[in-house]
């Protein structure tokens, strides 16, 4: 019985060792490569924030004044060709305004501020300057960062993905040849999140209403952007038979 148990453990140990050796061999016979595909695009859409705000002695007055400014700005955006569905509210805040009184070392209530932030989506880039001018002349207090995008983003992302896989295969083939073998089939492909690389535009600009003849029309020209997709891959490495 004792001999049987020893034989059983010997077989298990041999099987485990063989499995580990095979796994190690398989690991040694793989090539791991990461590669990126890139597609450039000229944006055809944009969005930016428009902030209207008011300060008053009480919260009601601050809210009323901000609501009136919001109404005028929205009307101006309609006239500039931006539909209501593309000017949704991003945030709305009414908050007390405190001031620190140093001699008495205490806070003092100075009034209330109401802020209404709207996101303006421009689906035809030719309208962006007109939309900005309309918001500013209607009394917007701030025009916030402009973000450009492309209506072809998903199509271009797929192009970048295909390019990333081709680049990964090409690199793996070079590695295999340099190592004295050849490339086998793919074992695994993992796709990273696509990276959109816009060139920053206006960050946050305080704006004030002005007469139309006082300033020239706003012109916005976006830079070319990159859509990048990265893949991680594992390939079989086939050793060349020794003659």
PDB file of C-alpha atoms in Angstrom:
ATOM      1  CA  UNK A   1       0.000   0.000   0.000  1.00  0.00           C
ATOM      2  CA  UNK A   2       2.796   2.391   0.886  1.00  0.00           C
ATOM      3  CA  UNK A   3       4.516   1.684  -2.455  1.00  0.00           C
ATOM      4  CA  UNK A   4       1.258   2.402  -4.272  1.00  0.00           C
ATOM      5  CA  UNK A   5       0.902   5.818  -2.576  1.00  0.00           C
ATOM      6  CA  UNK A   6       4.489   6.727  -3.419  1.00  0.00           C
ATOM      7  CA  UNK A   7       3.932   5.711  -7.030  1.00  0.00           C
ATOM      8  CA  UNK A   8       0.740   7.791  -7.172  1.00  0.00           C
ATOM      9  CA  UNK A   9       2.538  10.938  -5.916  1.00  0.00           C
ATOM     10  CA  UNK A  10       5.426  10.310  -8.312  1.00  0.00           C
ATOM     11  CA  UNK A  11       3.008  10.189 -11.266  1.00  0.00           C
ATOM     12  CA  UNK A  12       1.250  13.375 -10.086  1.00  0.00           C
ATOM     13  CA  UNK A  13       4.571  15.172  -9.655  1.00  0.00           C
ATOM     14  CA  UNK A  14       5.714  14.061 -13.122  1.00  0.00           C
ATOM     15  CA  UNK A  15       2.439  15.222 -14.692  1.00  0.00           C
ATOM     16  CA  UNK A  16       2.593  18.579 -12.909  1.00  0.00           C
ATOM     17  CA  UNK A  17       6.229  19.090 -13.872  1.00  0.00           C
ATOM     18  CA  UNK A  18       5.474  18.187 -17.482  1.00  0.00           C
ATOM     19  CA  UNK A  19       2.544  20.626 -17.509  1.00  0.00           C
ATOM     20  CA  UNK A  20       4.660  23.443 -16.104  1.00  0.00           C
ATOM     21  CA  UNK A  21       7.441  22.687 -18.580  1.00  0.00           C
ATOM     22  CA  UNK A  22       4.972  22.705 -21.452  1.00  0.00           C
ATOM     23  CA  UNK A  23       3.421  25.965 -20.227  1.00  0.00           C
ATOM     24  CA  UNK A  24       6.867  27.520 -19.896  1.00  0.00           C
ATOM     25  CA  UNK A  25       7.769  26.310 -23.363  1.00  0.00           C
ATOM     26  CA  UNK A  26       4.554  27.756 -24.751  1.00  0.00           C
ATOM     27  CA  UNK A  27       5.296  31.049 -23.033  1.00  0.00           C
ATOM     28  CA  UNK A  28       8.789  31.095 -24.494  1.00  0.00           C
ATOM     29  CA  UNK A  29       7.335  30.471 -27.967  1.00  0.00           C
ATOM     30  CA  UNK A  30       5.211  33.602 -27.993  1.00  0.00           C
ATOM     31  CA  UNK A  31       5.813  37.139 -29.190  1.00  0.00           C
ATOM     32  CA  UNK A  32       4.053  39.986 -27.381  1.00  0.00           C
ATOM     33  CA  UNK A  33       3.645  43.287 -29.241  1.00  0.00           C
ATOM     34  CA  UNK A  34       1.786  46.554 -28.637  1.00  0.00           C
ATOM     35  CA  UNK A  35       1.120  48.862 -31.574  1.00  0.00           C
ATOM     36  CA  UNK A  36      -0.867  52.016 -32.352  1.00  0.00           C
ATOM     37  CA  UNK A  37      -2.938  52.999 -35.359  1.00  0.00           C
ATOM     38  CA  UNK A  38      -3.477  56.680 -36.114  1.00  0.00           C
ATOM     39  CA  UNK A  39      -5.925  58.496 -38.393  1.00  0.00           C
ATOM     40  CA  UNK A  40      -5.966  62.277 -38.837  1.00  0.00           C
ATOM     41  CA  UNK A  41      -9.195  64.202 -39.246  1.00  0.00           C
ATOM     42  CA  UNK A  42     -10.352  67.761 -39.802  1.00  0.00           C
ATOM     43  CA  UNK A  43     -13.173  68.447 -37.285  1.00  0.00           C
ATOM     44  CA  UNK A  44     -16.578  69.405 -38.621  1.00  0.00           C
ATOM     45  CA  UNK A  45     -18.451  69.881 -35.316  1.00  0.00           C
ATOM     46  CA  UNK A  46     -17.825  71.649 -32.009  1.00  0.00           C
ATOM     47  CA  UNK A  47     -19.325  72.419 -28.643  1.00  0.00           C
ATOM     48  CA  UNK A  48     -18.654  75.115 -26.070  1.00  0.00           C
ATOM     49  CA  UNK A  49     -20.067  76.374 -22.810  1.00  0.00           C
ATOM     50  CA  UNK A  50     -21.951  79.640 -22.321  1.00  0.00           C
ATOM     51  CA  UNK A  51     -22.300  80.933 -18.771  1.00  0.00           C
ATOM     52  CA  UNK A  52     -24.739  83.585 -17.602  1.00  0.00           C
ATOM     53  CA  UNK A  53     -24.631  84.761 -13.992  1.00  0.00           C
ATOM     54  CA  UNK A  54     -26.001  87.445 -11.719  1.00  0.00           C
ATOM     55  CA  UNK A  55     -25.358  88.640  -8.177  1.00  0.00           C
ATOM     56  CA  UNK A  56     -28.010  90.212  -5.938  1.00  0.00           C
ATOM     57  CA  UNK A  57     -28.775  90.840  -2.280  1.00  0.00           C
ATOM     58  CA  UNK A  58     -31.191  87.914  -2.161  1.00  0.00           C
ATOM     59  CA  UNK A  59     -31.471  84.576  -3.944  1.00  0.00           C
ATOM     60  CA  UNK A  60     -34.770  85.412  -5.705  1.00  0.00           C
ATOM     61  CA  UNK A  61     -33.372  88.493  -7.416  1.00  0.00           C
ATOM     62  CA  UNK A  62     -30.199  86.690  -8.477  1.00  0.00           C
ATOM     63  CA  UNK A  63     -32.263  83.865  -9.999  1.00  0.00           C
ATOM     64  CA  UNK A  64     -34.638  86.261 -11.794  1.00  0.00           C
ATOM     65  CA  UNK A  65     -31.806  88.269 -13.358  1.00  0.00           C
ATOM     66  CA  UNK A  66     -29.998  85.125 -14.478  1.00  0.00           C
ATOM     67  CA  UNK A  67     -33.204  83.705 -15.937  1.00  0.00           C
ATOM     68  CA  UNK A  68     -33.677  86.849 -18.027  1.00  0.00           C
ATOM     69  CA  UNK A  69     -30.098  86.733 -19.326  1.00  0.00           C
ATOM     70  CA  UNK A  70     -30.548  83.040 -20.111  1.00  0.00           C
ATOM     71  CA  UNK A  71     -33.727  83.763 -22.092  1.00  0.00           C
ATOM     72  CA  UNK A  72     -32.049  86.483 -24.178  1.00  0.00           C
ATOM     73  CA  UNK A  73     -29.005  84.306 -24.900  1.00  0.00           C
ATOM     74  CA  UNK A  74     -31.203  81.390 -25.984  1.00  0.00           C
ATOM     75  CA  UNK A  75     -33.147  83.651 -28.349  1.00  0.00           C
ATOM     76  CA  UNK A  76     -29.903  84.884 -29.854  1.00  0.00           C
ATOM     77  CA  UNK A  77     -28.678  81.332 -30.398  1.00  0.00           C
ATOM     78  CA  UNK A  78     -31.946  80.450 -32.190  1.00  0.00           C
ATOM     79  CA  UNK A  79     -31.409  83.429 -34.479  1.00  0.00           C
ATOM     80  CA  UNK A  80     -27.853  82.234 -35.155  1.00  0.00           C
ATOM     81  CA  UNK A  81     -29.145  78.891 -36.419  1.00  0.00           C
ATOM     82  CA  UNK A  82     -28.614  76.748 -33.302  1.00  0.00           C
ATOM     83  CA  UNK A  83     -31.758  74.730 -32.417  1.00  0.00           C
ATOM     84  CA  UNK A  84     -33.014  74.423 -28.843  1.00  0.00           C
ATOM     85  CA  UNK A  85     -32.141  70.704 -28.717  1.00  0.00           C
ATOM     86  CA  UNK A  86     -28.478  71.662 -29.135  1.00  0.00           C
ATOM     87  CA  UNK A  87     -28.369  74.159 -26.245  1.00  0.00           C
ATOM     88  CA  UNK A  88     -29.138  72.041 -23.148  1.00  0.00           C
ATOM     89  CA  UNK A  89     -28.423  73.066 -19.573  1.00  0.00           C
ATOM     90  CA  UNK A  90     -25.180  71.675 -18.159  1.00  0.00           C
ATOM     91  CA  UNK A  91     -25.578  73.085 -14.639  1.00  0.00           C
ATOM     92  CA  UNK A  92     -27.547  75.605 -12.592  1.00  0.00           C
ATOM     93  CA  UNK A  93     -26.456  76.935  -9.206  1.00  0.00           C
ATOM     94  CA  UNK A  94     -27.765  79.500  -6.744  1.00  0.00           C
ATOM     95  CA  UNK A  95     -25.361  79.988  -3.843  1.00  0.00           C
ATOM     96  CA  UNK A  96     -24.598  82.510  -1.096  1.00  0.00           C
ATOM     97  CA  UNK A  97     -21.577  84.777  -1.504  1.00  0.00           C
ATOM     98  CA  UNK A  98     -19.468  85.111   1.628  1.00  0.00           C
ATOM     99  CA  UNK A  99     -16.695  87.552   2.398  1.00  0.00           C
ATOM    100  CA  UNK A 100     -14.082  87.155   5.113  1.00  0.00           C
ATOM    101  CA  UNK A 101     -13.925  90.128   7.487  1.00  0.00           C
ATOM    102  CA  UNK A 102     -10.365  90.036   8.787  1.00  0.00           C
ATOM    103  CA  UNK A 103     -10.605  92.450  11.772  1.00  0.00           C
ATOM    104  CA  UNK A 104     -13.534  90.527  13.198  1.00  0.00           C
ATOM    105  CA  UNK A 105     -12.318  87.163  11.920  1.00  0.00           C
ATOM    106  CA  UNK A 106     -15.700  86.080  10.643  1.00  0.00           C
ATOM    107  CA  UNK A 107     -17.597  85.502   7.424  1.00  0.00           C
ATOM    108  CA  UNK A 108     -20.171  88.009   6.256  1.00  0.00           C
ATOM    109  CA  UNK A 109     -22.966  87.312   3.777  1.00  0.00           C
ATOM    110  CA  UNK A 110     -22.640  89.705   0.818  1.00  0.00           C
ATOM    111  CA  UNK A 111     -25.443  88.365  -1.347  1.00  0.00           C
ATOM    112  CA  UNK A 112     -26.322  85.516  -3.667  1.00  0.00           C
ATOM    113  CA  UNK A 113     -25.053  84.428  -7.073  1.00  0.00           C
ATOM    114  CA  UNK A 114     -27.059  82.488  -9.656  1.00  0.00           C
ATOM    115  CA  UNK A 115     -25.207  80.770 -12.512  1.00  0.00           C
ATOM    116  CA  UNK A 116     -26.657  78.964 -15.517  1.00  0.00           C
ATOM    117  CA  UNK A 117     -24.269  77.014 -17.767  1.00  0.00           C
ATOM    118  CA  UNK A 118     -25.430  75.986 -21.231  1.00  0.00           C
ATOM    119  CA  UNK A 119     -23.645  73.600 -23.605  1.00  0.00           C
ATOM    120  CA  UNK A 120     -23.879  74.804 -27.199  1.00  0.00           C
ATOM    121  CA  UNK A 121     -23.489  72.045 -29.799  1.00  0.00           C
ATOM    122  CA  UNK A 122     -22.597  73.281 -33.274  1.00  0.00           C
ATOM    123  CA  UNK A 123     -23.182  70.550 -35.858  1.00  0.00           C
ATOM    124  CA  UNK A 124     -22.024  72.716 -38.784  1.00  0.00           C
ATOM    125  CA  UNK A 125     -18.635  74.216 -37.999  1.00  0.00           C
ATOM    126  CA  UNK A 126     -19.248  77.222 -40.246  1.00  0.00           C
ATOM    127  CA  UNK A 127     -21.754  78.469 -37.642  1.00  0.00           C
ATOM    128  CA  UNK A 128     -19.449  78.443 -34.631  1.00  0.00           C
ATOM    129  CA  UNK A 129     -18.190  82.020 -34.918  1.00  0.00           C
ATOM    130  CA  UNK A 130     -21.724  83.276 -35.486  1.00  0.00           C
ATOM    131  CA  UNK A 131     -22.970  81.344 -32.449  1.00  0.00           C
ATOM    132  CA  UNK A 132     -20.240  82.723 -30.190  1.00  0.00           C
ATOM    133  CA  UNK A 133     -20.877  86.291 -31.333  1.00  0.00           C
ATOM    134  CA  UNK A 134     -24.615  85.863 -30.797  1.00  0.00           C
ATOM    135  CA  UNK A 135     -24.147  84.625 -27.229  1.00  0.00           C
ATOM    136  CA  UNK A 136     -21.682  87.385 -26.341  1.00  0.00           C
ATOM    137  CA  UNK A 137     -23.807  90.203 -27.768  1.00  0.00           C
ATOM    138  CA  UNK A 138     -26.841  88.803 -25.947  1.00  0.00           C
ATOM    139  CA  UNK A 139     -25.070  89.231 -22.605  1.00  0.00           C
ATOM    140  CA  UNK A 140     -23.213  85.984 -21.923  1.00  0.00           C
ATOM    141  CA  UNK A 141     -20.675  86.399 -19.111  1.00  0.00           C
ATOM    142  CA  UNK A 142     -18.313  83.642 -20.224  1.00  0.00           C
ATOM    143  CA  UNK A 143     -17.673  81.490 -23.269  1.00  0.00           C
ATOM    144  CA  UNK A 144     -15.927  78.366 -22.018  1.00  0.00           C
ATOM    145  CA  UNK A 145     -13.611  75.860 -23.669  1.00  0.00           C
ATOM    146  CA  UNK A 146     -14.364  74.831 -27.246  1.00  0.00           C
ATOM    147  CA  UNK A 147     -14.131  71.113 -27.998  1.00  0.00           C
ATOM    148  CA  UNK A 148     -13.966  70.039 -31.635  1.00  0.00           C
ATOM    149  CA  UNK A 149     -15.092  66.673 -32.965  1.00  0.00           C
ATOM    150  CA  UNK A 150     -15.875  64.804 -36.160  1.00  0.00           C
ATOM    151  CA  UNK A 151     -19.164  63.353 -37.356  1.00  0.00           C
ATOM    152  CA  UNK A 152     -17.076  60.496 -38.816  1.00  0.00           C
ATOM    153  CA  UNK A 153     -15.469  59.586 -35.506  1.00  0.00           C
ATOM    154  CA  UNK A 154     -16.692  55.960 -35.332  1.00  0.00           C
ATOM    155  CA  UNK A 155     -15.720  55.265 -38.951  1.00  0.00           C
ATOM    156  CA  UNK A 156     -12.253  56.732 -38.384  1.00  0.00           C
ATOM    157  CA  UNK A 157     -11.834  54.866 -35.095  1.00  0.00           C
ATOM    158  CA  UNK A 158     -12.322  51.606 -36.955  1.00  0.00           C
ATOM    159  CA  UNK A 159      -9.737  52.641 -39.535  1.00  0.00           C
ATOM    160  CA  UNK A 160      -7.260  53.380 -36.744  1.00  0.00           C
ATOM    161  CA  UNK A 161      -8.065  50.014 -35.141  1.00  0.00           C
ATOM    162  CA  UNK A 162      -7.364  48.125 -38.383  1.00  0.00           C
ATOM    163  CA  UNK A 163      -4.100  50.030 -38.801  1.00  0.00           C
ATOM    164  CA  UNK A 164      -3.082  49.159 -35.231  1.00  0.00           C
ATOM    165  CA  UNK A 165      -3.569  45.421 -35.867  1.00  0.00           C
ATOM    166  CA  UNK A 166      -1.587  45.592 -39.129  1.00  0.00           C
ATOM    167  CA  UNK A 167       1.210  47.453 -37.343  1.00  0.00           C
ATOM    168  CA  UNK A 168       1.250  44.861 -34.565  1.00  0.00           C
ATOM    169  CA  UNK A 169       1.557  42.015 -37.092  1.00  0.00           C
ATOM    170  CA  UNK A 170       4.325  43.798 -38.992  1.00  0.00           C
ATOM    171  CA  UNK A 171       6.337  44.370 -35.808  1.00  0.00           C
ATOM    172  CA  UNK A 172       5.804  40.779 -34.683  1.00  0.00           C
ATOM    173  CA  UNK A 173       7.020  39.467 -38.059  1.00  0.00           C
ATOM    174  CA  UNK A 174      10.202  41.539 -37.789  1.00  0.00           C
ATOM    175  CA  UNK A 175      10.840  40.241 -34.271  1.00  0.00           C
ATOM    176  CA  UNK A 176      10.251  36.616 -35.306  1.00  0.00           C
ATOM    177  CA  UNK A 177      12.594  36.866 -38.285  1.00  0.00           C
ATOM    178  CA  UNK A 178      15.293  38.570 -36.228  1.00  0.00           C
ATOM    179  CA  UNK A 179      15.003  35.809 -33.633  1.00  0.00           C
ATOM    180  CA  UNK A 180      15.622  33.133 -36.255  1.00  0.00           C
ATOM    181  CA  UNK A 181      12.066  31.928 -36.728  1.00  0.00           C
ATOM    182  CA  UNK A 182       8.786  32.937 -38.289  1.00  0.00           C
ATOM    183  CA  UNK A 183       5.479  34.273 -37.094  1.00  0.00           C
ATOM    184  CA  UNK A 184       2.589  31.955 -36.369  1.00  0.00           C
ATOM    185  CA  UNK A 185      -1.068  32.766 -35.797  1.00  0.00           C
ATOM    186  CA  UNK A 186      -2.423  35.316 -33.393  1.00  0.00           C
ATOM    187  CA  UNK A 187      -3.255  34.075 -29.891  1.00  0.00           C
ATOM    188  CA  UNK A 188      -4.797  37.167 -28.348  1.00  0.00           C
ATOM    189  CA  UNK A 189      -5.664  40.758 -29.264  1.00  0.00           C
ATOM    190  CA  UNK A 190      -6.684  43.390 -26.719  1.00  0.00           C
ATOM    191  CA  UNK A 191      -7.934  46.821 -27.734  1.00  0.00           C
ATOM    192  CA  UNK A 192      -7.216  49.893 -25.636  1.00  0.00           C
ATOM    193  CA  UNK A 193      -9.505  52.892 -25.398  1.00  0.00           C
ATOM    194  CA  UNK A 194      -9.275  55.194 -28.433  1.00  0.00           C
ATOM    195  CA  UNK A 195      -7.446  58.456 -27.798  1.00  0.00           C
ATOM    196  CA  UNK A 196      -8.758  61.635 -29.371  1.00  0.00           C
ATOM    197  CA  UNK A 197      -6.072  64.313 -29.489  1.00  0.00           C
ATOM    198  CA  UNK A 198      -7.639  67.729 -30.065  1.00  0.00           C
ATOM    199  CA  UNK A 199      -5.527  70.857 -30.047  1.00  0.00           C
ATOM    200  CA  UNK A 200      -6.803  73.040 -27.181  1.00  0.00           C
ATOM    201  CA  UNK A 201      -8.706  76.130 -28.212  1.00  0.00           C
ATOM    202  CA  UNK A 202      -9.998  78.914 -25.990  1.00  0.00           C
ATOM    203  CA  UNK A 203      -9.874  77.719 -22.387  1.00  0.00           C
ATOM    204  CA  UNK A 204     -12.214  80.128 -20.633  1.00  0.00           C
ATOM    205  CA  UNK A 205     -12.788  83.657 -21.806  1.00  0.00           C
ATOM    206  CA  UNK A 206     -14.757  86.343 -20.039  1.00  0.00           C
ATOM    207  CA  UNK A 207     -16.987  88.047 -22.611  1.00  0.00           C
ATOM    208  CA  UNK A 208     -18.969  91.276 -22.565  1.00  0.00           C
ATOM    209  CA  UNK A 209     -21.706  92.503 -24.849  1.00  0.00           C
ATOM    210  CA  UNK A 210     -20.560  94.930 -27.521  1.00  0.00           C
ATOM    211  CA  UNK A 211     -22.074  96.790 -30.436  1.00  0.00           C
ATOM    212  CA  UNK A 212     -21.895  94.779 -33.701  1.00  0.00           C
ATOM    213  CA  UNK A 213     -19.710  97.417 -35.377  1.00  0.00           C
ATOM    214  CA  UNK A 214     -17.273  97.535 -32.438  1.00  0.00           C
ATOM    215  CA  UNK A 215     -15.650  94.168 -33.092  1.00  0.00           C
ATOM    216  CA  UNK A 216     -15.057  92.038 -36.184  1.00  0.00           C
ATOM    217  CA  UNK A 217     -16.862  88.680 -36.475  1.00  0.00           C
ATOM    218  CA  UNK A 218     -15.267  85.880 -34.496  1.00  0.00           C
ATOM    219  CA  UNK A 219     -13.349  83.386 -36.643  1.00  0.00           C
ATOM    220  CA  UNK A 220     -12.566  79.930 -35.277  1.00  0.00           C
ATOM    221  CA  UNK A 221     -10.236  77.599 -37.192  1.00  0.00           C
ATOM    222  CA  UNK A 222      -9.656  74.169 -35.627  1.00  0.00           C
ATOM    223  CA  UNK A 223      -6.418  72.277 -36.081  1.00  0.00           C
ATOM    224  CA  UNK A 224      -6.203  68.771 -37.491  1.00  0.00           C
ATOM    225  CA  UNK A 225      -6.787  66.109 -34.847  1.00  0.00           C
ATOM    226  CA  UNK A 226      -5.590  62.536 -34.363  1.00  0.00           C
ATOM    227  CA  UNK A 227      -7.644  59.478 -33.460  1.00  0.00           C
ATOM    228  CA  UNK A 228      -5.334  56.820 -32.008  1.00  0.00           C
ATOM    229  CA  UNK A 229      -6.134  53.215 -31.098  1.00  0.00           C
ATOM    230  CA  UNK A 230      -3.638  50.897 -29.373  1.00  0.00           C
ATOM    231  CA  UNK A 231      -3.753  47.091 -29.420  1.00  0.00           C
ATOM    232  CA  UNK A 232      -1.827  44.575 -27.350  1.00  0.00           C
ATOM    233  CA  UNK A 233      -1.199  41.265 -29.106  1.00  0.00           C
ATOM    234  CA  UNK A 234       0.303  37.823 -28.572  1.00  0.00           C
ATOM    235  CA  UNK A 235       1.500  35.702 -31.500  1.00  0.00           C
ATOM    236  CA  UNK A 236       2.944  32.202 -31.848  1.00  0.00           C
ATOM    237  CA  UNK A 237       6.654  32.079 -32.541  1.00  0.00           C
ATOM    238  CA  UNK A 238       7.621  29.172 -34.804  1.00  0.00           C
ATOM    239  CA  UNK A 239      11.235  28.174 -34.640  1.00  0.00           C
ATOM    240  CA  UNK A 240      12.949  27.404 -37.947  1.00  0.00           C
ATOM    241  CA  UNK A 241      13.945  23.767 -38.125  1.00  0.00           C
ATOM    242  CA  UNK A 242      17.690  23.198 -37.892  1.00  0.00           C
ATOM    243  CA  UNK A 243      18.988  21.452 -41.053  1.00  0.00           C
TER     244      UNK A 243
END
